[in-house]
Amino acid sequence: MSKKLEGNRQREYSGRVLPEQIGRIGREQRETWHSLRPVLDEEKLEEIEHTLALSLRSHVRVTLVLYGPLEQVKLSGFVTSIHTHSREFKLQWAEEWKWLLVDDIVEAYIV
């Protein structure tokens, strides 16, 4: 065990995180993540949805910029399925695929 200085005294520190701390840490990260997520206007959302639908219908490659808590991620592939009720879609590239949320997209364009 290591010792941790707390105020003017030392206390033992086991390095373990208690379950209630995990919940608090996760909640704080989610709140920060949601507060930093860019808010897109209705026109931008419609443009993104139209681009996804075009990729699905016409089998054209789409490039997406996704919001991430640390940095934005760029993915490129073909939309192979869209679930409008859950606002998620399947993006496929090479032999891989991934289900993504429409609400995580910051930018979408056809290459």
PDB file of C-alpha atoms in Angstrom:
ATOM      1  CA  MET A   1       0.000   0.000   0.000  1.00  0.00           C
ATOM      2  CA  SER A   2       1.131   3.505  -0.654  1.00  0.00           C
ATOM      3  CA  LYS A   3       0.727   6.499   1.583  1.00  0.00           C
ATOM      4  CA  LYS A   4      -1.158   9.579   0.522  1.00  0.00           C
ATOM      5  CA  LEU A   5      -0.742  12.993   2.122  1.00  0.00           C
ATOM      6  CA  GLU A   6      -4.102  14.367   3.228  1.00  0.00           C
ATOM      7  CA  GLY A   7      -4.058  17.763   4.886  1.00  0.00           C
ATOM      8  CA  ASN A   8      -1.251  17.570   7.454  1.00  0.00           C
ATOM      9  CA  ARG A   9      -1.423  13.812   7.899  1.00  0.00           C
ATOM     10  CA  GLN A  10      -0.725  10.704   5.897  1.00  0.00           C
ATOM     11  CA  ARG A  11      -3.248   7.954   5.275  1.00  0.00           C
ATOM     12  CA  GLU A  12      -2.969   4.512   3.774  1.00  0.00           C
ATOM     13  CA  TYR A  13      -4.042   4.254   0.156  1.00  0.00           C
ATOM     14  CA  SER A  14      -4.743   0.862  -1.323  1.00  0.00           C
ATOM     15  CA  GLY A  15      -5.137   2.013  -4.924  1.00  0.00           C
ATOM     16  CA  ARG A  16      -8.600   0.456  -5.102  1.00  0.00           C
ATOM     17  CA  VAL A  17     -11.621   2.396  -6.258  1.00  0.00           C
ATOM     18  CA  LEU A  18     -14.883   1.860  -4.432  1.00  0.00           C
ATOM     19  CA  PRO A  19     -18.055   1.108  -6.447  1.00  0.00           C
ATOM     20  CA  GLU A  20     -19.663   4.389  -5.391  1.00  0.00           C
ATOM     21  CA  GLN A  21     -16.584   6.242  -6.664  1.00  0.00           C
ATOM     22  CA  ILE A  22     -16.854   4.504 -10.037  1.00  0.00           C
ATOM     23  CA  GLY A  23     -20.468   5.635 -10.382  1.00  0.00           C
ATOM     24  CA  ARG A  24     -19.523   9.188  -9.464  1.00  0.00           C
ATOM     25  CA  ILE A  25     -16.530   9.236 -11.821  1.00  0.00           C
ATOM     26  CA  GLY A  26     -18.596   7.847 -14.710  1.00  0.00           C
ATOM     27  CA  ARG A  27     -21.412  10.324 -14.055  1.00  0.00           C
ATOM     28  CA  GLU A  28     -18.973  13.260 -13.933  1.00  0.00           C
ATOM     29  CA  GLN A  29     -17.338  12.158 -17.200  1.00  0.00           C
ATOM     30  CA  ARG A  30     -20.738  11.750 -18.900  1.00  0.00           C
ATOM     31  CA  GLU A  31     -21.853  15.193 -17.717  1.00  0.00           C
ATOM     32  CA  THR A  32     -18.624  16.760 -19.008  1.00  0.00           C
ATOM     33  CA  TRP A  33     -18.889  14.824 -22.277  1.00  0.00           C
ATOM     34  CA  HIS A  34     -22.480  15.954 -22.853  1.00  0.00           C
ATOM     35  CA  SER A  35     -21.707  19.550 -21.918  1.00  0.00           C
ATOM     36  CA  LEU A  36     -18.876  19.705 -24.481  1.00  0.00           C
ATOM     37  CA  ARG A  37     -20.806  17.988 -27.286  1.00  0.00           C
ATOM     38  CA  PRO A  38     -21.554  20.499 -30.048  1.00  0.00           C
ATOM     39  CA  VAL A  39     -25.224  21.287 -30.579  1.00  0.00           C
ATOM     40  CA  LEU A  40     -26.158  21.060 -34.252  1.00  0.00           C
ATOM     41  CA  ASP A  41     -29.002  23.096 -35.703  1.00  0.00           C
ATOM     42  CA  GLU A  42     -31.957  21.468 -37.480  1.00  0.00           C
ATOM     43  CA  GLU A  43     -30.580  22.229 -40.938  1.00  0.00           C
ATOM     44  CA  LYS A  44     -27.246  20.545 -40.157  1.00  0.00           C
ATOM     45  CA  LEU A  45     -29.009  17.475 -38.733  1.00  0.00           C
ATOM     46  CA  GLU A  46     -31.137  17.179 -41.876  1.00  0.00           C
ATOM     47  CA  GLU A  47     -28.010  17.446 -44.037  1.00  0.00           C
ATOM     48  CA  ILE A  48     -26.337  14.634 -42.057  1.00  0.00           C
ATOM     49  CA  GLU A  49     -29.442  12.421 -42.274  1.00  0.00           C
ATOM     50  CA  HIS A  50     -29.718  13.086 -46.025  1.00  0.00           C
ATOM     51  CA  THR A  51     -26.051  12.162 -46.536  1.00  0.00           C
ATOM     52  CA  LEU A  52     -26.502   8.883 -44.625  1.00  0.00           C
ATOM     53  CA  ALA A  53     -29.622   8.029 -46.646  1.00  0.00           C
ATOM     54  CA  LEU A  54     -27.799   8.815 -49.901  1.00  0.00           C
ATOM     55  CA  SER A  55     -24.959   6.485 -48.943  1.00  0.00           C
ATOM     56  CA  LEU A  56     -27.462   3.725 -48.158  1.00  0.00           C
ATOM     57  CA  ARG A  57     -29.548   4.155 -51.355  1.00  0.00           C
ATOM     58  CA  SER A  58     -26.752   4.822 -53.841  1.00  0.00           C
ATOM     59  CA  HIS A  59     -23.981   2.701 -52.278  1.00  0.00           C
ATOM     60  CA  VAL A  60     -21.561   5.622 -52.159  1.00  0.00           C
ATOM     61  CA  ARG A  61     -18.790   6.065 -49.592  1.00  0.00           C
ATOM     62  CA  VAL A  62     -19.447   8.572 -46.842  1.00  0.00           C
ATOM     63  CA  THR A  63     -16.903  10.215 -44.552  1.00  0.00           C
ATOM     64  CA  LEU A  64     -18.038  10.983 -41.013  1.00  0.00           C
ATOM     65  CA  VAL A  65     -16.561  13.125 -38.293  1.00  0.00           C
ATOM     66  CA  LEU A  66     -17.724  11.750 -34.949  1.00  0.00           C
ATOM     67  CA  TYR A  67     -17.662  13.536 -31.628  1.00  0.00           C
ATOM     68  CA  GLY A  68     -15.486  11.876 -28.992  1.00  0.00           C
ATOM     69  CA  PRO A  69     -14.830  12.955 -25.398  1.00  0.00           C
ATOM     70  CA  LEU A  70     -11.120  13.497 -26.090  1.00  0.00           C
ATOM     71  CA  GLU A  71     -10.970  14.175 -29.823  1.00  0.00           C
ATOM     72  CA  GLN A  72     -13.043  13.928 -32.961  1.00  0.00           C
ATOM     73  CA  VAL A  73     -12.776  10.694 -34.931  1.00  0.00           C
ATOM     74  CA  LYS A  74     -12.988  10.424 -38.717  1.00  0.00           C
ATOM     75  CA  LEU A  75     -14.457   7.261 -40.294  1.00  0.00           C
ATOM     76  CA  SER A  76     -15.149   6.457 -43.917  1.00  0.00           C
ATOM     77  CA  GLY A  77     -17.306   3.658 -45.302  1.00  0.00           C
ATOM     78  CA  PHE A  78     -20.687   2.649 -46.671  1.00  0.00           C
ATOM     79  CA  VAL A  79     -23.989   2.903 -44.781  1.00  0.00           C
ATOM     80  CA  THR A  80     -25.590  -0.550 -44.995  1.00  0.00           C
ATOM     81  CA  SER A  81     -28.508  -0.170 -42.572  1.00  0.00           C
ATOM     82  CA  ILE A  82     -30.360   2.616 -40.740  1.00  0.00           C
ATOM     83  CA  HIS A  83     -32.622   2.211 -37.697  1.00  0.00           C
ATOM     84  CA  THR A  84     -34.609   5.428 -37.513  1.00  0.00           C
ATOM     85  CA  HIS A  85     -36.351   4.557 -34.234  1.00  0.00           C
ATOM     86  CA  SER A  86     -33.048   4.253 -32.335  1.00  0.00           C
ATOM     87  CA  ARG A  87     -31.189   6.783 -34.518  1.00  0.00           C
ATOM     88  CA  GLU A  88     -28.357   4.362 -35.221  1.00  0.00           C
ATOM     89  CA  PHE A  89     -26.821   3.108 -38.436  1.00  0.00           C
ATOM     90  CA  LYS A  90     -24.350   0.500 -39.598  1.00  0.00           C
ATOM     91  CA  LEU A  91     -21.165   1.733 -41.278  1.00  0.00           C
ATOM     92  CA  GLN A  92     -19.101  -0.831 -43.166  1.00  0.00           C
ATOM     93  CA  TRP A  93     -15.572  -0.576 -44.531  1.00  0.00           C
ATOM     94  CA  ALA A  94     -13.410  -3.407 -45.920  1.00  0.00           C
ATOM     95  CA  GLU A  95     -14.432  -6.493 -43.923  1.00  0.00           C
ATOM     96  CA  GLU A  96     -15.347  -4.538 -40.789  1.00  0.00           C
ATOM     97  CA  TRP A  97     -18.507  -2.759 -39.652  1.00  0.00           C
ATOM     98  CA  LYS A  98     -19.747  -0.811 -36.660  1.00  0.00           C
ATOM     99  CA  TRP A  99     -23.095   0.433 -35.365  1.00  0.00           C
ATOM    100  CA  LEU A 100     -22.969   4.189 -34.697  1.00  0.00           C
ATOM    101  CA  LEU A 101     -25.379   6.797 -33.369  1.00  0.00           C
ATOM    102  CA  VAL A 102     -26.563   9.569 -35.668  1.00  0.00           C
ATOM    103  CA  ASP A 103     -26.341  11.968 -32.716  1.00  0.00           C
ATOM    104  CA  ASP A 104     -22.567  11.372 -32.462  1.00  0.00           C
ATOM    105  CA  ILE A 105     -21.964  12.819 -35.952  1.00  0.00           C
ATOM    106  CA  VAL A 106     -20.523  16.313 -36.193  1.00  0.00           C
ATOM    107  CA  GLU A 107     -19.998  16.299 -39.989  1.00  0.00           C
ATOM    108  CA  ALA A 108     -20.928  13.947 -42.856  1.00  0.00           C
ATOM    109  CA  TYR A 109     -20.002  14.227 -46.498  1.00  0.00           C
ATOM    110  CA  ILE A 110     -19.745  12.091 -49.622  1.00  0.00           C
ATOM    111  CA  VAL A 111     -16.197  11.510 -50.820  1.00  0.00           C
TER     112      VAL A 111
END
